[in-house]
Amino acid sequence: MSRADRRRFEKEFKKLPKPDNCMICGNALIHNTRTFGGLTADGSVVLAGECCERRVVTPMVSGLYLTRGIDGLMPRTNQGNGKSNSPEDVHRALGAIQSHFDDLDSRTRAMMRQGGIPRQAHNIFVADQPWKEDDAAWFRNNPDRSHRLRPMLAGEAATLPSEVTMTEIPANHRLEILVRQVEPGARIRAVFCRNTDFALPDREDIMHALFDTVAMSGNRGIIDAQKINALAQQYANSSSDVTPKPTLN
């Protein structure tokens, strides 16, 4: 590649939007797969997926397309020496990151199955966060509980899907967080748009029923209090606690 072509590539590539589709064939990019930036045969500057790797005739950059694991990247082990890495070094580094995310995804899928949620988590959080520490402390102090409803905590809104945080919240409602502890150190969150005029007893059977209903609906739809009561009663009847419990009102 000539110096002029390289300068043109660097200038145009920086202006490319971050695509969710291969710029050559239009297919959706897949989480934790390679991407290739460079020039096509006609000189176009593109970012392509693995589907069109061979059509990038002059590859310049390589990366990964990631949709999960905001804080799941491996810690940086060195600061480098300022020199460009060889293609072999880049290949090894990307392979290590892919393996890291494969491991995270595998462990998370197992946790979601164990927690009764038949889908992959939207994001994976492994680093310390204020809301994680708060949940961990709460469940330690409430060892008989597996479910919790709480307000959003500092910095937590930024971890939620944009389609949730950008949705207009009705009057007398607010976003709160339902938490299911699968085991100590492994928890699943679901977003709940709560009607603040409606009292919610802080009981395990009610929170269990509410979490299941919200998580299985994908955070969409109106919650039917009668259905929550009925489901909570099922959970209460299946537990060892036979004390009659009041219902939602």
Short mmCIF file of C-alpha atoms in Angstrom, two decimals:
data_model
loop_
_atom_site.label_atom_id
_atom_site.label_comp_id
_atom_site.label_asym_id
_atom_site.label_seq_id
_atom_site.Cartn_x
_atom_site.Cartn_y
_atom_site.Cartn_z
CA MET A 1 0.00 0.00 0.00
CA SER A 2 1.29 3.43 -0.92
CA ARG A 3 1.78 6.09 1.72
CA ALA A 4 -1.06 8.12 0.17
CA ASP A 5 -3.45 5.14 0.33
CA ARG A 6 -2.46 4.50 3.93
CA ARG A 7 -3.15 8.13 4.89
CA ARG A 8 -6.49 7.98 3.08
CA PHE A 9 -7.41 4.77 4.88
CA GLU A 10 -6.50 6.16 8.30
CA LYS A 11 -8.48 9.36 7.64
CA GLU A 12 -11.60 7.61 6.30
CA PHE A 13 -11.54 4.71 8.74
CA LYS A 14 -11.68 7.08 11.73
CA LYS A 15 -14.89 8.57 10.31
CA LEU A 16 -16.66 5.22 9.89
CA PRO A 17 -19.62 4.70 12.25
CA LYS A 18 -19.37 1.73 14.56
CA PRO A 19 -21.43 -0.74 12.52
CA ASP A 20 -23.47 -3.68 13.73
CA ASN A 21 -23.35 -5.20 10.25
CA CYS A 22 -20.58 -6.20 7.86
CA MET A 23 -20.06 -3.26 5.49
CA ILE A 24 -19.57 -5.60 2.52
CA CYS A 25 -22.42 -8.15 2.66
CA GLY A 26 -24.65 -6.50 5.26
CA ASN A 27 -24.88 -9.55 7.51
CA ALA A 28 -25.23 -8.84 11.24
CA LEU A 29 -21.95 -9.05 13.13
CA ILE A 30 -21.85 -11.79 15.77
CA HIS A 31 -20.68 -11.27 19.35
CA ASN A 32 -17.04 -12.24 19.95
CA THR A 33 -16.10 -12.67 16.28
CA ARG A 34 -13.27 -11.03 14.35
CA THR A 35 -13.59 -7.83 12.35
CA PHE A 36 -11.28 -6.66 9.56
CA GLY A 37 -10.68 -3.09 8.46
CA GLY A 38 -9.01 -2.31 5.18
CA LEU A 39 -9.55 -1.78 1.46
CA THR A 40 -11.66 -3.77 -0.96
CA ALA A 41 -10.63 -4.48 -4.55
CA ASP A 42 -12.22 -1.21 -5.71
CA GLY A 43 -10.39 0.78 -3.02
CA SER A 44 -13.33 1.26 -0.64
CA VAL A 45 -12.52 1.64 3.05
CA VAL A 46 -14.59 -0.90 4.99
CA LEU A 47 -14.98 -2.75 8.26
CA ALA A 48 -16.01 -6.34 7.54
CA GLY A 49 -16.90 -9.42 9.54
CA GLU A 50 -15.45 -12.90 9.31
CA CYS A 51 -18.00 -13.55 6.55
CA CYS A 52 -16.12 -11.25 4.17
CA GLU A 53 -12.55 -11.45 5.46
CA ARG A 54 -11.24 -12.52 2.03
CA ARG A 55 -12.89 -9.55 0.32
CA VAL A 56 -10.72 -7.17 2.35
CA VAL A 57 -7.82 -7.41 -0.08
CA THR A 58 -5.65 -4.94 1.82
CA PRO A 59 -6.20 -5.57 5.55
CA MET A 60 -5.03 -2.79 7.86
CA VAL A 61 -6.61 -3.37 11.25
CA SER A 62 -8.22 -6.28 13.06
CA GLY A 63 -10.48 -6.40 16.08
CA LEU A 64 -13.39 -8.11 17.82
CA TYR A 65 -17.09 -7.31 17.75
CA LEU A 66 -18.39 -7.48 21.32
CA THR A 67 -21.92 -6.87 22.60
CA ARG A 68 -21.53 -8.10 26.18
CA GLY A 69 -19.10 -7.82 29.04
CA ILE A 70 -18.74 -4.07 29.60
CA ASP A 71 -16.15 -4.67 32.32
CA GLY A 72 -15.19 -8.17 31.26
CA LEU A 73 -12.00 -7.39 29.36
CA MET A 74 -8.81 -8.98 30.58
CA PRO A 75 -6.52 -6.73 32.63
CA ARG A 76 -3.69 -5.19 30.65
CA THR A 77 -0.44 -6.92 31.53
CA ASN A 78 2.02 -4.44 30.01
CA GLN A 79 2.11 -0.98 28.51
CA GLY A 80 3.90 -1.96 25.30
CA ASN A 81 6.91 -0.28 23.78
CA GLY A 82 5.19 2.12 21.39
CA LYS A 83 5.98 -0.01 18.34
CA SER A 84 3.44 -1.51 15.97
CA ASN A 85 2.57 -5.13 16.70
CA SER A 86 3.18 -7.79 14.10
CA PRO A 87 0.18 -9.56 12.51
CA GLU A 88 1.15 -12.67 14.49
CA ASP A 89 1.10 -10.68 17.78
CA VAL A 90 -2.31 -9.22 16.93
CA HIS A 91 -3.65 -12.67 16.03
CA ARG A 92 -2.46 -14.12 19.35
CA ALA A 93 -3.84 -11.21 21.37
CA LEU A 94 -7.25 -11.37 19.71
CA GLY A 95 -7.34 -15.14 20.17
CA ALA A 96 -6.66 -14.72 23.89
CA ILE A 97 -9.44 -12.14 24.23
CA GLN A 98 -11.87 -14.36 22.32
CA SER A 99 -11.06 -17.28 24.62
CA HIS A 100 -11.56 -15.02 27.64
CA PHE A 101 -15.03 -13.98 26.44
CA ASP A 102 -15.91 -17.55 25.47
CA ASP A 103 -15.16 -18.56 29.06
CA LEU A 104 -17.21 -15.66 30.48
CA ASP A 105 -20.14 -16.45 28.19
CA SER A 106 -20.00 -20.15 29.06
CA ARG A 107 -19.99 -19.47 32.80
CA THR A 108 -22.77 -16.91 32.44
CA ARG A 109 -24.96 -19.26 30.38
CA ALA A 110 -24.58 -21.88 33.12
CA MET A 111 -25.49 -19.33 35.79
CA MET A 112 -28.54 -18.14 33.82
CA ARG A 113 -29.73 -21.74 33.40
CA GLN A 114 -29.19 -22.36 37.10
CA GLY A 115 -31.15 -19.17 37.80
CA GLY A 116 -34.04 -20.29 35.61
CA ILE A 117 -33.59 -17.71 32.85
CA PRO A 118 -33.48 -19.36 29.39
CA ARG A 119 -31.38 -16.73 27.61
CA GLN A 120 -27.96 -15.11 27.65
CA ALA A 121 -27.30 -12.14 29.92
CA HIS A 122 -27.35 -8.73 28.26
CA ASN A 123 -24.05 -7.83 29.92
CA ILE A 124 -21.53 -9.50 32.20
CA PHE A 125 -20.01 -7.63 35.13
CA VAL A 126 -17.00 -9.06 36.91
CA ALA A 127 -15.35 -5.92 38.32
CA ASP A 128 -16.34 -4.38 41.64
CA GLN A 129 -19.29 -1.99 41.39
CA PRO A 130 -21.15 -0.09 44.17
CA TRP A 131 -24.43 -1.81 43.30
CA LYS A 132 -22.77 -5.24 43.34
CA GLU A 133 -21.27 -4.59 46.75
CA ASP A 134 -24.64 -3.39 48.06
CA ASP A 135 -26.41 -6.52 46.81
CA ALA A 136 -23.71 -8.80 48.23
CA ALA A 137 -24.00 -7.16 51.66
CA TRP A 138 -27.81 -7.30 51.60
CA PHE A 139 -27.93 -11.02 50.82
CA ARG A 140 -25.30 -11.72 53.47
CA ASN A 141 -27.53 -9.95 55.99
CA ASN A 142 -30.64 -11.73 54.71
CA PRO A 143 -29.53 -15.36 54.31
CA ASP A 144 -33.13 -16.61 54.02
CA ARG A 145 -33.73 -14.50 50.89
CA SER A 146 -32.92 -15.14 47.23
CA HIS A 147 -34.75 -12.11 45.77
CA ARG A 148 -34.61 -8.40 46.36
CA LEU A 149 -36.29 -5.24 44.99
CA ARG A 150 -34.35 -1.99 45.38
CA PRO A 151 -33.85 1.45 43.81
CA MET A 152 -31.12 1.89 41.21
CA LEU A 153 -27.80 2.77 42.82
CA ALA A 154 -24.95 5.05 41.82
CA GLY A 155 -23.63 4.35 38.32
CA GLU A 156 -26.11 1.54 37.68
CA ALA A 157 -28.22 3.28 35.04
CA ALA A 158 -25.23 3.31 32.68
CA THR A 159 -25.11 -0.50 32.80
CA LEU A 160 -28.70 -0.96 31.62
CA PRO A 161 -29.82 -1.38 27.99
CA SER A 162 -30.43 1.99 26.30
CA GLU A 163 -33.94 0.91 25.24
CA VAL A 164 -34.77 0.71 28.96
CA THR A 165 -33.20 3.95 30.16
CA MET A 166 -34.43 5.95 27.15
CA THR A 167 -38.05 4.84 27.57
CA GLU A 168 -40.43 7.49 28.89
CA ILE A 169 -41.44 6.61 32.45
CA PRO A 170 -45.15 7.15 33.28
CA ALA A 171 -46.16 9.47 36.09
CA ASN A 172 -45.93 7.94 39.58
CA HIS A 173 -43.54 5.27 38.29
CA ARG A 174 -39.79 4.74 38.61
CA LEU A 175 -37.24 2.19 37.47
CA GLU A 176 -36.16 -0.21 40.18
CA ILE A 177 -34.00 -3.32 40.16
CA LEU A 178 -35.08 -6.87 40.92
CA VAL A 179 -32.18 -9.10 41.96
CA ARG A 180 -32.01 -12.90 42.10
CA GLN A 181 -29.05 -14.41 43.92
CA VAL A 182 -28.29 -17.72 42.23
CA GLU A 183 -25.46 -18.35 44.68
CA PRO A 184 -23.14 -16.08 46.67
CA GLY A 185 -21.25 -13.95 44.15
CA ALA A 186 -23.57 -14.83 41.25
CA ARG A 187 -26.65 -12.67 40.78
CA ILE A 188 -29.06 -11.76 37.98
CA ARG A 189 -30.75 -8.35 37.67
CA ALA A 190 -34.02 -7.42 35.97
CA VAL A 191 -35.40 -3.90 35.52
CA PHE A 192 -38.87 -3.23 36.95
CA CYS A 193 -40.91 -0.08 36.21
CA ARG A 194 -42.67 0.26 39.55
CA ASN A 195 -45.92 2.07 40.26
CA THR A 196 -44.99 4.01 43.39
CA ASP A 197 -48.68 4.31 44.42
CA PHE A 198 -48.83 0.53 44.82
CA ALA A 199 -47.55 -1.09 48.00
CA LEU A 200 -45.29 -4.11 47.58
CA PRO A 201 -44.73 -6.35 50.62
CA ASP A 202 -41.04 -7.12 50.96
CA ARG A 203 -41.48 -10.89 51.13
CA GLU A 204 -39.53 -13.64 49.42
CA ASP A 205 -42.57 -15.25 47.78
CA ILE A 206 -43.78 -11.91 46.35
CA MET A 207 -40.30 -10.91 45.13
CA HIS A 208 -39.76 -14.39 43.68
CA ALA A 209 -43.02 -14.20 41.74
CA LEU A 210 -42.32 -10.64 40.62
CA PHE A 211 -38.80 -11.49 39.41
CA ASP A 212 -40.02 -14.51 37.44
CA THR A 213 -42.81 -12.49 35.82
CA VAL A 214 -40.59 -9.54 34.87
CA ALA A 215 -37.61 -11.64 33.73
CA MET A 216 -39.69 -13.99 31.60
CA SER A 217 -41.57 -11.10 29.96
CA GLY A 218 -38.34 -9.38 28.98
CA ASN A 219 -39.26 -6.30 31.06
CA ARG A 220 -42.32 -5.64 28.91
CA GLY A 221 -46.04 -5.48 29.63
CA ILE A 222 -48.23 -4.58 32.58
CA ILE A 223 -47.86 -6.65 35.73
CA ASP A 224 -51.12 -8.27 36.87
CA ALA A 225 -51.28 -8.18 40.68
CA GLN A 226 -53.65 -11.16 40.79
CA LYS A 227 -51.20 -13.27 38.80
CA ILE A 228 -48.37 -12.22 41.12
CA ASN A 229 -50.50 -13.18 44.14
CA ALA A 230 -51.36 -16.57 42.66
CA LEU A 231 -47.75 -17.33 41.73
CA ALA A 232 -46.51 -16.15 45.13
CA GLN A 233 -49.03 -18.43 46.84
CA GLN A 234 -47.69 -21.38 44.83
CA TYR A 235 -44.16 -20.57 45.99
CA ALA A 236 -45.33 -20.10 49.58
CA ASN A 237 -47.20 -23.43 49.57
CA SER A 238 -44.14 -25.24 48.24
CA SER A 239 -41.93 -23.89 51.04
CA SER A 240 -41.64 -25.23 54.55
CA ASP A 241 -43.28 -22.09 55.94
CA VAL A 242 -46.99 -22.88 56.35
CA THR A 243 -47.90 -19.61 58.06
CA PRO A 244 -50.77 -17.87 56.16
CA LYS A 245 -49.45 -14.88 54.20
CA PRO A 246 -51.34 -11.71 53.20
CA THR A 247 -51.67 -10.88 49.50
CA LEU A 248 -50.96 -7.77 47.48
CA ASN A 249 -53.56 -5.03 47.80
#
